[in-house]
Short mmCIF file of C-alpha atoms in Angstrom, two decimals:
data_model
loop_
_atom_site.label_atom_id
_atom_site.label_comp_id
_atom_site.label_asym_id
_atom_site.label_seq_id
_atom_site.Cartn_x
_atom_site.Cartn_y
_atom_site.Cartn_z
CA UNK L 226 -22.94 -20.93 23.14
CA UNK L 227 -20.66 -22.37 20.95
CA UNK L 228 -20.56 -23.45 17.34
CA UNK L 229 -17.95 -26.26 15.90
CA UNK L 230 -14.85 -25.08 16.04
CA UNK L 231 -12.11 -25.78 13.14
CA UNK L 232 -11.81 -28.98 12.03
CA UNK L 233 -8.62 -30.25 13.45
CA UNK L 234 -7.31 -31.40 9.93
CA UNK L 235 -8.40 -27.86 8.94
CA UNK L 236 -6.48 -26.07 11.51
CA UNK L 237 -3.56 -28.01 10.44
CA UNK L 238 -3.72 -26.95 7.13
CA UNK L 239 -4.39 -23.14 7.65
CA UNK L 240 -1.56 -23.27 10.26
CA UNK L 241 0.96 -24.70 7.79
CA UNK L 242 -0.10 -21.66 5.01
CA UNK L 243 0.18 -19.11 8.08
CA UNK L 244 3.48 -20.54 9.53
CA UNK L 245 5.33 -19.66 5.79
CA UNK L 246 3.78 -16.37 5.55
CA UNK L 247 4.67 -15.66 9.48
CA UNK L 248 8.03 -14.31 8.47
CA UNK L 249 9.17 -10.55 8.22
CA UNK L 250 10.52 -10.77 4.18
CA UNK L 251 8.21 -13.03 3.51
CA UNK L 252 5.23 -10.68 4.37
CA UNK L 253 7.32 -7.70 2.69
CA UNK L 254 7.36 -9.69 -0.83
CA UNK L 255 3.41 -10.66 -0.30
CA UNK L 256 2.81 -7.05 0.43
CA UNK L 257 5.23 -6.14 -2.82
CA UNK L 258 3.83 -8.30 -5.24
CA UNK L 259 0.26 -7.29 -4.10
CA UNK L 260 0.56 -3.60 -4.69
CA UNK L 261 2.70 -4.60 -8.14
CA UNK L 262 0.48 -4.37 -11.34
CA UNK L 263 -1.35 -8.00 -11.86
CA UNK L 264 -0.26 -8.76 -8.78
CA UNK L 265 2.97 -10.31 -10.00
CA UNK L 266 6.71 -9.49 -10.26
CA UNK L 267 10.12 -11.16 -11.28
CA UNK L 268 12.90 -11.60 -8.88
CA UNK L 269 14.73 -8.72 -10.43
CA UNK L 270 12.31 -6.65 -9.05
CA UNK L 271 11.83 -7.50 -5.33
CA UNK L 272 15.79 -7.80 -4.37
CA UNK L 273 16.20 -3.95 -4.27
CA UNK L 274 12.85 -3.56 -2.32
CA UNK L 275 13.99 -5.77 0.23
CA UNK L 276 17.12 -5.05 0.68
CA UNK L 277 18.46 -8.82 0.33
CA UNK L 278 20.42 -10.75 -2.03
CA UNK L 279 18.73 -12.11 -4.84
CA UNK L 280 19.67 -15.95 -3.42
CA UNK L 281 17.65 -14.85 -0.36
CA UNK L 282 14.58 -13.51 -2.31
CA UNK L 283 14.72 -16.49 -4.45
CA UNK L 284 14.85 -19.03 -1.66
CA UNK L 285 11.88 -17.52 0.16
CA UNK L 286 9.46 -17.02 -3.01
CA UNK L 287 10.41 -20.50 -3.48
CA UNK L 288 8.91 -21.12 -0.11
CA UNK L 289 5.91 -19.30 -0.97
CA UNK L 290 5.53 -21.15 -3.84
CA UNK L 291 5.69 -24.58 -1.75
CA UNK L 292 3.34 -23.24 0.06
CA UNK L 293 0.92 -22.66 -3.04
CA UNK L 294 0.66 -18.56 -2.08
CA UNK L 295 2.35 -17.99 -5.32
CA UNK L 296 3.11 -19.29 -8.59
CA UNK L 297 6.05 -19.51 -10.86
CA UNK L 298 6.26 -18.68 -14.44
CA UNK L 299 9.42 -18.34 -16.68
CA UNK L 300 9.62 -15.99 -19.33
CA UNK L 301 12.51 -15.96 -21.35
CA UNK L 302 15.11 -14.88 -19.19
CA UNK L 303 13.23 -14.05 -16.37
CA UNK L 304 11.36 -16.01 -13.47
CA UNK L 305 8.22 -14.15 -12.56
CA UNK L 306 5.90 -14.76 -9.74
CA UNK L 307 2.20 -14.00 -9.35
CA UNK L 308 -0.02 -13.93 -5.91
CA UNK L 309 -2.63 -17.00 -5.50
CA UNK L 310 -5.05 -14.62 -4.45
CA UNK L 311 -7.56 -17.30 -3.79
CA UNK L 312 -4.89 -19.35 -0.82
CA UNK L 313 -4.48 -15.74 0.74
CA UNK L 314 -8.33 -15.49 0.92
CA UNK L 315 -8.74 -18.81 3.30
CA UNK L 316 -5.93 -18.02 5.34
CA UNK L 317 -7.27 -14.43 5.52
CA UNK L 318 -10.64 -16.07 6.92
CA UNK L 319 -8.89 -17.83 9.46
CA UNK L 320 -8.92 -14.41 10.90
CA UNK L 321 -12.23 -13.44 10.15
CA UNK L 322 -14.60 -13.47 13.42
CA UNK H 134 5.61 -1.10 -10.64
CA UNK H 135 5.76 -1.37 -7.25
CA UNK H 136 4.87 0.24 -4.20
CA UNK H 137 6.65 -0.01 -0.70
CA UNK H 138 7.16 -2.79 0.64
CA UNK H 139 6.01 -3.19 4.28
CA UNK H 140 8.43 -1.22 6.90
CA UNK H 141 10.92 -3.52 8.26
CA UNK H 142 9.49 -2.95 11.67
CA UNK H 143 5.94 -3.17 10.84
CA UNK H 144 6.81 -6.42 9.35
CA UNK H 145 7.91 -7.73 12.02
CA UNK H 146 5.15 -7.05 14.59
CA UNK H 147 3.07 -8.58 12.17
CA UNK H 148 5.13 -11.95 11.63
CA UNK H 149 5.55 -12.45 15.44
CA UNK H 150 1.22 -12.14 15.40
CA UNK H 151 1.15 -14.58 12.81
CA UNK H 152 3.37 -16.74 14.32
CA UNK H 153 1.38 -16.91 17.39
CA UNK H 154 -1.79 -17.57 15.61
CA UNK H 155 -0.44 -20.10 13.23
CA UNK H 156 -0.87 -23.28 15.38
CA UNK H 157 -3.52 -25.11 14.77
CA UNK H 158 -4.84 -25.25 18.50
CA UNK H 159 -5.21 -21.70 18.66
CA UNK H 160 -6.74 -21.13 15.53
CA UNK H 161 -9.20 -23.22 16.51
CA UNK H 162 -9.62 -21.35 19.80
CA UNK H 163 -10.06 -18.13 18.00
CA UNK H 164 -12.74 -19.82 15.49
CA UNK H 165 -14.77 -20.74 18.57
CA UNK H 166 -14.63 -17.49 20.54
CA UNK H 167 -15.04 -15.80 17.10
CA UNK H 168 -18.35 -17.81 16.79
CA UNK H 169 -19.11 -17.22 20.38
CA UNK H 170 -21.51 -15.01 21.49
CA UNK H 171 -19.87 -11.74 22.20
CA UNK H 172 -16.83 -13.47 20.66
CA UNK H 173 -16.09 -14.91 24.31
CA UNK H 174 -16.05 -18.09 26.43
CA UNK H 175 -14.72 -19.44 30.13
CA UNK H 176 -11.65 -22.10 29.79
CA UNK H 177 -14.75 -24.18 31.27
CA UNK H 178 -16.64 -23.88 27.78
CA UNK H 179 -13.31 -24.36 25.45
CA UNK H 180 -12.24 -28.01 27.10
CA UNK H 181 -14.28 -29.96 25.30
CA UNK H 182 -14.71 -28.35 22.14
CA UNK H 183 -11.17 -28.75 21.26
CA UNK H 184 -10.44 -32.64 22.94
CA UNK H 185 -7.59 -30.97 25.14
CA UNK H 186 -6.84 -30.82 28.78
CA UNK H 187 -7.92 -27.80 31.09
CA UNK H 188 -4.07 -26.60 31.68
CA UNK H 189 -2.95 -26.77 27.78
CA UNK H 190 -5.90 -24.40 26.85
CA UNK H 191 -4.55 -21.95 29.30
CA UNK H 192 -1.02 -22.04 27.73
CA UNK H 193 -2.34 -21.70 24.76
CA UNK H 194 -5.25 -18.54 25.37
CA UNK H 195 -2.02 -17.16 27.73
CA UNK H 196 -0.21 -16.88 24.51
CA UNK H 197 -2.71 -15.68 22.54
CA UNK H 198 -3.52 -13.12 25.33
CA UNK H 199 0.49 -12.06 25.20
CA UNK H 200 0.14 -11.76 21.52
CA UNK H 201 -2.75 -9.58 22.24
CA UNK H 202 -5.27 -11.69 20.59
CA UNK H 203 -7.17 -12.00 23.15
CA UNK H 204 -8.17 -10.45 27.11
CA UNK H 205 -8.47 -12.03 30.17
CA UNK H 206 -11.32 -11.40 32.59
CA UNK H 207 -11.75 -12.50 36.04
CA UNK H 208 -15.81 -12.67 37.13
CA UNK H 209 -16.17 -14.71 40.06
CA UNK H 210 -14.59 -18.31 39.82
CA UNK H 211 -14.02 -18.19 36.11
CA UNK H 212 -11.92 -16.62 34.21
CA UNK H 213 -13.07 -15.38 30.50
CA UNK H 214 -11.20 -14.32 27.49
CA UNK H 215 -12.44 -12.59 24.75
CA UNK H 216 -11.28 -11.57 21.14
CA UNK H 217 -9.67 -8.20 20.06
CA UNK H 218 -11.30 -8.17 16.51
CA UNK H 219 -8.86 -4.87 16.09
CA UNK H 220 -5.57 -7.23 16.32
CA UNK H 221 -6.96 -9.75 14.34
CA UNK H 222 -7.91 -7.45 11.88
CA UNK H 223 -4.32 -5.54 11.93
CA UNK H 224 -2.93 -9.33 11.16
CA UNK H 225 -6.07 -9.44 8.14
CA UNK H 226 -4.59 -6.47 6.85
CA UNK H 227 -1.72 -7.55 6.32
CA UNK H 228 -2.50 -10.36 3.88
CA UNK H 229 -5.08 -8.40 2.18
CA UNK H 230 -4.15 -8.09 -1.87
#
């Protein structure tokens, strides 16, 4: 009846990806930058959004970043980050029956 | 540039989902009912599969059935549970670029 589960190193990792994204402004900013043109905004941007201090936004992109969901990129003045489409996907199929 | 954000509340509904999901024993309960026919199984049939005891796979698919992940069903001596593909997808959804 029943096919191989997860692999339990598997699980872990998928778990880890879903436990930073399990967070109310952290979904807000991945649901931000994915409606934002290229998928990408700079901090600037997402504070007013949110409705938090730009400390607050910074520390939890920087989470998101650990976490390889986005990436960081400075230009000039400004720090941007961009959606890692591709780490969304496989926690997305986590979910997938 | 950017659209709006998540509500606040739906934000939230969708974090505390996550968080329920992002353990690594349950997502591997949800990958084998997922891959179950009829995206069910008996406690009986998930034992083994994941290498844990009888009582810690009913905390865990009680959680998930909180969460409204999953529903229980009572047919003779055994209890099933099977997937709500809706919930999972509402939690999809949400980390859907």
């Amino acid at each position: 009846m029943l096919r191989a589960p997860l692999e339990p190193a598997e699980a872990e990792d998928m778990a880890a990806a879903l436990k930073v994204i399990a967070d109310p402004a952290r979904l807000r900013l991945v649901s931000i930058l994915a409606a934002a043109k290229n998928q990408e905004g700079c901090v600037c941007d997402l504070t007013e959004p949110l409705g938090l201090t730009q400390p607050t936004v910074s520390h939890h992109l920087k989470v998101l970043a650990d976490a390889g969901l986005v990436v960081r990129e400075q230009r000039g003045r400004w720090v941007f980050y961009r959606l890692v489409p591709e780490r969304l996907a496989i926690v997305r199929e986590a979910l997938t029956p």
